[in-house]
XYZ file of C-alpha atoms in Angstrom:
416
model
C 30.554 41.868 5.562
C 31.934 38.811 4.021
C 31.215 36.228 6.885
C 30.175 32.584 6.355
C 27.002 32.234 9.048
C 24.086 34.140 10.247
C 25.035 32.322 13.372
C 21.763 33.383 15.042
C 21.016 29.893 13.256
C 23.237 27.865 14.913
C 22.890 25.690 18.020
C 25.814 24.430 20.251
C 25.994 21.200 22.099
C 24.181 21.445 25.471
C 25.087 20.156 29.014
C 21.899 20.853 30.635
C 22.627 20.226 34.232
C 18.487 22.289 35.173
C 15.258 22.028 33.485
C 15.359 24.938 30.619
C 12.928 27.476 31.223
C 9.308 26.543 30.224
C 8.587 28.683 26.622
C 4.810 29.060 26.268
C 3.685 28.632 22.325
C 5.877 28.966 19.688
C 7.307 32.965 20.295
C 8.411 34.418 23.522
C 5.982 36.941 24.543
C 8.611 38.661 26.866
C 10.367 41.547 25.132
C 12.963 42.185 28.427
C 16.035 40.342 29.283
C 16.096 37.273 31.031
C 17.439 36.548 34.281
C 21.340 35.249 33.581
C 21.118 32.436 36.235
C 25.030 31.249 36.016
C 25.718 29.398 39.274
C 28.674 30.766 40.948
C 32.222 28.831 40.245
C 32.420 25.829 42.742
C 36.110 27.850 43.832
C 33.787 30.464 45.211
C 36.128 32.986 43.626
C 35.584 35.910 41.580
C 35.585 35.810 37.533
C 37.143 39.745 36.844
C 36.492 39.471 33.211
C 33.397 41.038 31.979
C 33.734 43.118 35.188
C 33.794 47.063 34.198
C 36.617 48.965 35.811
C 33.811 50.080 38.980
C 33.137 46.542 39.165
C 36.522 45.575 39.277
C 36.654 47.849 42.271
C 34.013 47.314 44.191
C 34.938 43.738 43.820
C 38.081 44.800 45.455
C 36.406 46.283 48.131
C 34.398 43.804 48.789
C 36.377 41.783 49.221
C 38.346 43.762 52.271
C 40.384 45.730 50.149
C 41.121 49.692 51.435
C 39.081 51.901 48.782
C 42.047 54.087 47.431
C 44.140 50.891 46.877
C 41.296 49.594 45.034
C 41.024 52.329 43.081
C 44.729 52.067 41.927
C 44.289 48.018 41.805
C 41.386 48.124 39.606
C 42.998 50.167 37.162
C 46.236 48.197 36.545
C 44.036 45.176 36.624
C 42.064 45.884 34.005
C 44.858 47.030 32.103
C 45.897 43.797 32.457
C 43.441 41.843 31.751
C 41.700 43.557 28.847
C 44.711 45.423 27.130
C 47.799 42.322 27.808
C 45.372 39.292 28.004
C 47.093 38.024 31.609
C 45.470 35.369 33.087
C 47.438 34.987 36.219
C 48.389 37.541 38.455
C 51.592 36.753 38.767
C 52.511 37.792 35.643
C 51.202 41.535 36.735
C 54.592 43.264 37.432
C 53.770 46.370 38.426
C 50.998 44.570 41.321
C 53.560 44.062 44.659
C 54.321 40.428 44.567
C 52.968 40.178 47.782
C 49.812 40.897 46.939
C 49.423 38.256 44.425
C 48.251 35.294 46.630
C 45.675 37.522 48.247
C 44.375 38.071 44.316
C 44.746 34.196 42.863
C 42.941 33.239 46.527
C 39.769 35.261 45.870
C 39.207 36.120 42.329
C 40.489 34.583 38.803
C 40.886 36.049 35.231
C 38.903 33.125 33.421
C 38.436 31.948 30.189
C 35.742 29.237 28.547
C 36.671 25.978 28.547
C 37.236 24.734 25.207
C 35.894 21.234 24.926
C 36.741 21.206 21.049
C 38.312 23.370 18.551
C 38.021 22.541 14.748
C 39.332 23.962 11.955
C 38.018 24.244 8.041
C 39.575 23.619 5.120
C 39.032 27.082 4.496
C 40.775 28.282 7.709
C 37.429 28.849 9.465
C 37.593 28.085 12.993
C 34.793 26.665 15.427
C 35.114 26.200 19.408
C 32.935 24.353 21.623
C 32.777 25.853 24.650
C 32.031 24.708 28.547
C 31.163 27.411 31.375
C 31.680 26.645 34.743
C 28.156 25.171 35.321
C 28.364 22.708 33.035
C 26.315 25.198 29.909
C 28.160 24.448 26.196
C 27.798 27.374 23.656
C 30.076 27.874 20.456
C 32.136 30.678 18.603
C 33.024 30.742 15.053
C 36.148 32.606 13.523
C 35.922 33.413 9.793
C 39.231 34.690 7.980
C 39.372 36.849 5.319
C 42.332 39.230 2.725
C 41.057 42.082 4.227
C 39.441 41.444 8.232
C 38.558 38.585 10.441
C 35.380 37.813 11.963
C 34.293 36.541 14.789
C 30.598 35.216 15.595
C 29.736 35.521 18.795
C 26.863 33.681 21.217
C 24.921 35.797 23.725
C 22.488 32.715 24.989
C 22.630 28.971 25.865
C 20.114 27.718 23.454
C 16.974 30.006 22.213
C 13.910 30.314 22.499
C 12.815 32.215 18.883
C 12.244 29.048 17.393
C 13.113 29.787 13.589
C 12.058 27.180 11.566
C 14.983 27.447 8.904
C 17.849 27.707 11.920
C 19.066 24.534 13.688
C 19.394 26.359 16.896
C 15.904 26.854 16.644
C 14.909 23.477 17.342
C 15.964 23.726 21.316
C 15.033 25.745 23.918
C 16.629 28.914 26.275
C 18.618 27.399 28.852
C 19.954 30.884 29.872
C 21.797 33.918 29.372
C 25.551 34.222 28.840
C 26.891 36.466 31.131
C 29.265 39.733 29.922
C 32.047 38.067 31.234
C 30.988 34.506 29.126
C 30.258 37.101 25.941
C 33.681 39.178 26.501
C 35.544 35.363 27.196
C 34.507 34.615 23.768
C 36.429 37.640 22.254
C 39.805 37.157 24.592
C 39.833 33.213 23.738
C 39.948 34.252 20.183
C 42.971 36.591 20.502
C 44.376 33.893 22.515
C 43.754 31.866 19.682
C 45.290 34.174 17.303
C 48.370 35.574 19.596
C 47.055 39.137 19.397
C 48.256 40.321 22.912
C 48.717 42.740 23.626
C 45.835 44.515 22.223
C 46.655 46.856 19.338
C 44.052 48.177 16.685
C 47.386 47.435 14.159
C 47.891 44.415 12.221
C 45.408 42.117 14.282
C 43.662 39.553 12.501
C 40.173 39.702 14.622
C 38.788 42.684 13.201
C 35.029 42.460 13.423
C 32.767 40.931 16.102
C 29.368 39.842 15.569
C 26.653 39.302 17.957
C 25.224 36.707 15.639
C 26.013 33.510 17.770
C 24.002 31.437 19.524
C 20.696 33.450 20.621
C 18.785 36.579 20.581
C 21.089 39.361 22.094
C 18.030 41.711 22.654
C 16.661 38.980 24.965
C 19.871 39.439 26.970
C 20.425 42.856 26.465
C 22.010 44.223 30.174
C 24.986 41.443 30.102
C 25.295 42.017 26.070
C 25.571 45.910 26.175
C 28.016 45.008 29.307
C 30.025 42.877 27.639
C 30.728 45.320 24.319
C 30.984 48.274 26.120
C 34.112 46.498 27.824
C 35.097 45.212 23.856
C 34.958 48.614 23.013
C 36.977 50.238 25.721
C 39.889 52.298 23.995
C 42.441 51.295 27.323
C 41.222 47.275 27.352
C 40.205 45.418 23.926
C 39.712 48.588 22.072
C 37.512 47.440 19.028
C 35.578 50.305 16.963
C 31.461 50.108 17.405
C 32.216 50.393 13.662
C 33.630 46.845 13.776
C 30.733 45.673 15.972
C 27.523 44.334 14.338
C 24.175 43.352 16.352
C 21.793 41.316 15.096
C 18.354 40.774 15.869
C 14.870 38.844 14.691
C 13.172 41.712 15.256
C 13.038 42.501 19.157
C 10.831 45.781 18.204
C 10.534 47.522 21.926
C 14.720 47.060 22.359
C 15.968 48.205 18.979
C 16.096 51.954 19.732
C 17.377 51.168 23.414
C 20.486 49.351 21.437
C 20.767 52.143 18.893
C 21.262 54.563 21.818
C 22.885 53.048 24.181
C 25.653 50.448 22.539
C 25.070 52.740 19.275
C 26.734 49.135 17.059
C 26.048 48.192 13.760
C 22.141 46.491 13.250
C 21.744 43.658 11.493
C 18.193 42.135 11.306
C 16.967 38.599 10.740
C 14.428 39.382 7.616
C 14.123 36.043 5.060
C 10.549 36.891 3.989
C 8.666 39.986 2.673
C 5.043 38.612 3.371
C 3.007 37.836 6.513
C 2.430 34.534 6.408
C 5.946 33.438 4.675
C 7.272 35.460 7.891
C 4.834 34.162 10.326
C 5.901 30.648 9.780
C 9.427 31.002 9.416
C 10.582 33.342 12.069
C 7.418 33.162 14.093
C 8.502 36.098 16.357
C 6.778 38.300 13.467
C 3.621 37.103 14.986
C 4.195 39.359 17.828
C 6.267 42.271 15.628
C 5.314 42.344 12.631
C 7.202 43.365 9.033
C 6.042 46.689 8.789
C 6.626 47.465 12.716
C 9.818 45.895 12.583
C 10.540 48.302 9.663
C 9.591 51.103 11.075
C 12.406 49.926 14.113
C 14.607 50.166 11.880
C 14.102 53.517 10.410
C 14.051 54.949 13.277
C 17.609 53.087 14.365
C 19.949 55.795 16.146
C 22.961 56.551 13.780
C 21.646 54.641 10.880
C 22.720 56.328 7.359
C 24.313 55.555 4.193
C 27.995 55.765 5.664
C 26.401 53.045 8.512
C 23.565 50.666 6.848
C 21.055 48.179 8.227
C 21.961 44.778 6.905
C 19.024 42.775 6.323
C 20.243 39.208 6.268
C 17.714 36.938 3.832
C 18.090 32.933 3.462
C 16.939 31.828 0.564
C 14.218 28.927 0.415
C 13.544 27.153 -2.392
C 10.026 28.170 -3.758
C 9.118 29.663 -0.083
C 10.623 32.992 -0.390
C 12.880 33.322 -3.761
C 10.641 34.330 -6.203
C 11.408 37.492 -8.601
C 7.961 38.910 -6.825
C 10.041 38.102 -3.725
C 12.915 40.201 -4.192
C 10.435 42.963 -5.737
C 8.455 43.312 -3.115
C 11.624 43.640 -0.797
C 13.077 46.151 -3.135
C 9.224 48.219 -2.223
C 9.615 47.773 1.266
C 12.970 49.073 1.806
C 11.811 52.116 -0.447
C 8.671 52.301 1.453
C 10.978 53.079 4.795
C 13.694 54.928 2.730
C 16.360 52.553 4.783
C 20.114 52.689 4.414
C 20.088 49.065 3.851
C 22.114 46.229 2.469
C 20.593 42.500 2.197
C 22.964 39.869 2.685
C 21.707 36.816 0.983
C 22.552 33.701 2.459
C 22.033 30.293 0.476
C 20.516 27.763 3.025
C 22.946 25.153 4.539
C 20.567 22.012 5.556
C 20.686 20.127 8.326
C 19.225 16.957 9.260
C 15.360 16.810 9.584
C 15.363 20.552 7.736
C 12.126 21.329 6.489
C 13.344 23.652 3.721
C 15.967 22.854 0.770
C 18.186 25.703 -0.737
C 17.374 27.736 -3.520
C 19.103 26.899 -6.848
C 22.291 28.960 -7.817
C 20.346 30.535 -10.977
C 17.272 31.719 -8.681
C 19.566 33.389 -5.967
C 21.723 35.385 -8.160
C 18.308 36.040 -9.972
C 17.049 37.500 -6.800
C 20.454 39.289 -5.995
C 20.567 40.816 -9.938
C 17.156 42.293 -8.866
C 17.874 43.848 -5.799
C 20.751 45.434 -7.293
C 19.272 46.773 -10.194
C 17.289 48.303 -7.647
C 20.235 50.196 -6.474
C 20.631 48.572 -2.799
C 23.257 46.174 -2.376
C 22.141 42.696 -2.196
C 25.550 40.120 -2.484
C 25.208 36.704 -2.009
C 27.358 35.019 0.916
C 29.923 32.578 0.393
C 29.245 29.350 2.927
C 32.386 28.926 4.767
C 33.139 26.109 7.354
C 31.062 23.757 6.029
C 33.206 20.348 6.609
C 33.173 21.226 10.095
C 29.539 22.119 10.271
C 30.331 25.810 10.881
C 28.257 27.087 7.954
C 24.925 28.801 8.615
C 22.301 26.869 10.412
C 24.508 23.865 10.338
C 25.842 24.514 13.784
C 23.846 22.176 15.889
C 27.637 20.377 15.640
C 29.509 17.387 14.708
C 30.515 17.401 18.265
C 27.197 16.306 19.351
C 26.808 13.194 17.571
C 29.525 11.985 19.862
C 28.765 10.828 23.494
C 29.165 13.227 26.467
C 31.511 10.514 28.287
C 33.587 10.356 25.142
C 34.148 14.082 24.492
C 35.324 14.172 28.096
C 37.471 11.229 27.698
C 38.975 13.315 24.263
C 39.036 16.267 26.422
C 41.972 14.815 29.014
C 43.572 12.670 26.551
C 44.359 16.418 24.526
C 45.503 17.672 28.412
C 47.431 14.768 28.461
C 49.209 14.782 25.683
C 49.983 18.530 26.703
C 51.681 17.605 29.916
């Protein structure tokens, strides 16, 4: 998958309007989603996306709506909402006009607020986004001849602290809810003019969960929110399309296998204990050969659908030829379906690491090949605008709150 980012490594500008959630030590010992604490919209109405078509009608009910109306409500709603990308209700013409000012008084179609939107040089494109309380995440688009990608964030902050990855360097504020996970999809298709939805001639083409966060630490509103991407009548995009990826959440990788059934993508970058142990320090708690084993064992995993082990390469920390050997055993060892995707390190300020020279990565990818398992080496994309792997702790937030804000309604401004 030719995408710039493991953006599991990136870290969006944060409004933190609570005290984040006190992390004990340097891993998170809890292997179960968090709570999602998103306060409700100060409105008091009713987000419908990321909303499944029962929820969309007990919503209805709920709300004093007679159950078989509902029923026939909830359907046309989510048709559109998910399949024509309306955002007002009354632009629903087959809804009775009458009913729309019962609909716009008690619920809303939302989307995230974009606070900025850059754009490379290389047509990648980055939003910074705002959620009703206050929480700023991001979302990267990266173009290519034959698909577009889009990375998306399952978490405000995280709490995996990855000593390579920018966003590694802050802590969990919370979960992003389905409908926060599934916004980031429909802004994009905004974005891009691709309503209605049709698998034909779109540009967004692939979605992966490799944003901001651990999706296995958020796994309820994540499996949520791509069950509803996946939904042949709404945004219809293949599981094929869909890629997960993960630092190694052992006890939830079959539970993702089986029930989302996406691509798996896992956070590797060393092939020893202690290389892995200081790097991505979760190994502490699951180690390489456990998290291997995870993998094997991955529902639907075969040669038509492999594992993509995404490697960073570290000058003289974990790019040696015994390196990529060693990897080369391991993957034998486990007799995995696997691709390695290695990704030359983007630094950031205060980085502790510097990137491996050109000649020792494609020495390391020449081995891994020979090997027989596809190991190609990523091209950085977005990196003007900080969009690039483990770079995306953002320009934005070397500017002040009080002057993004003022940017903010100067753009609405200008807009009329």
């Amino acid at each position: 998958m030719e995408i710039a980012c493991k953006f599991d490594y990136m870290r969006a500008m944060l409004t933190v309007s609570t005290p984040p959630m006190p992390i004990p030590g340097h891993i998170d010992p809890v292997p179960v989603p968090r709570a999602t604490a998103k306060a409700p919209r100060p409105d008091g109405r009713v987000d419908l996306v990321g909303l499944s078509k029962p929820a969309i009608r007990e919503a209805l009910e709920t709300a004093g709506m007679e159950p078989k109306q509902a029923k026939l409500r909830a359907k046309q709603l989510w048709h559109w909402i998910y399949n024509r990308g309306a955002t007002e209700f009354s632009a629903m013409t087959d809804i009775a006009k009458a009913q729309h000012p019962w609909l716009a008084e008690r619920f809303v179609v939302g989307r995230p607020d974009v606070v900025e939107a850059q754009v490379s040089s290389d047509g990648t494109r980055k939003w910074l986004l705002r959620s009703p309380d206050g929480q700023d995440y991001e979302m990267v688009f990266i173009p290519d001849a034959d698909r577009g990608t889009l990375c998306v964030s399952s978490q405000v902050g995280c709490t995996l602290n990855c000593r390579f990855c920018h966003t590694g360097t802050m802590r969990l504020v919370r979960n992003l809810t389905a409908g926060e996970i599934v916004g980031q999809v429909m802004l994009a298709r905004d974005a891009l003019g691709e309503w209605p939805s049709s698998p034909e001639g779109r540009m967004l083409t692939n979605i992966v969960m490799m944003g901001m966060g651990e999706p296995l630490y958020n796994f309820d509103e994540v499996k949520t929110g791509l069950q509803i991407v996946m939904d042949g009548d709404g945004l219809a995009l293949s599981k094929r399309r869909i890629t997960l990826s993960t630092s190694g959440v052992v006890p939830m990788m079959a539970r993702a296998g089986e029930e989302i059934g996406v691509n798996l993508a896992v956070s590797l970058h060393a092939v020893t204990k202690e290389v892995r142990d200081e790097i991505v320090p979760l190994n502490k708690k699951y180690g390489i050969e456990e998290l291997l084993q995870a993998c094997a064992d991955y529902p639907g995993a075969n040669n038509a659908r492999r594992i993509t082990f995404e490697y960073v390469m570290l000058k003289d920390k974990n790019d040696s030829d015994a390196d990529a050997h060693e990897l080369v055993r391991l993957l034998r060892k486990y007799q995995l379906p696997a691709k390695v995707n290695l990704i030359p390190f983007n630094p950031w300020p205060g980085a502790p690491y510097e990137c491996s020279t050109p000649d020792r990565v494609n020495a390391f990818s020449d081995i891994v090949f020979e090997a027989g398992i596809s190991a190609p080496v990523r091209r950085p994309r977005g990196r003007d605008i900080d969009a690039a792997c483990g770079q995306l702790k953002t320009a934005a937030e070397k500017k002040s709150r009080a002057q993004l804000d003022r940017e903010a309604e100067e753009k609405m401004a200008a807009l009329g």
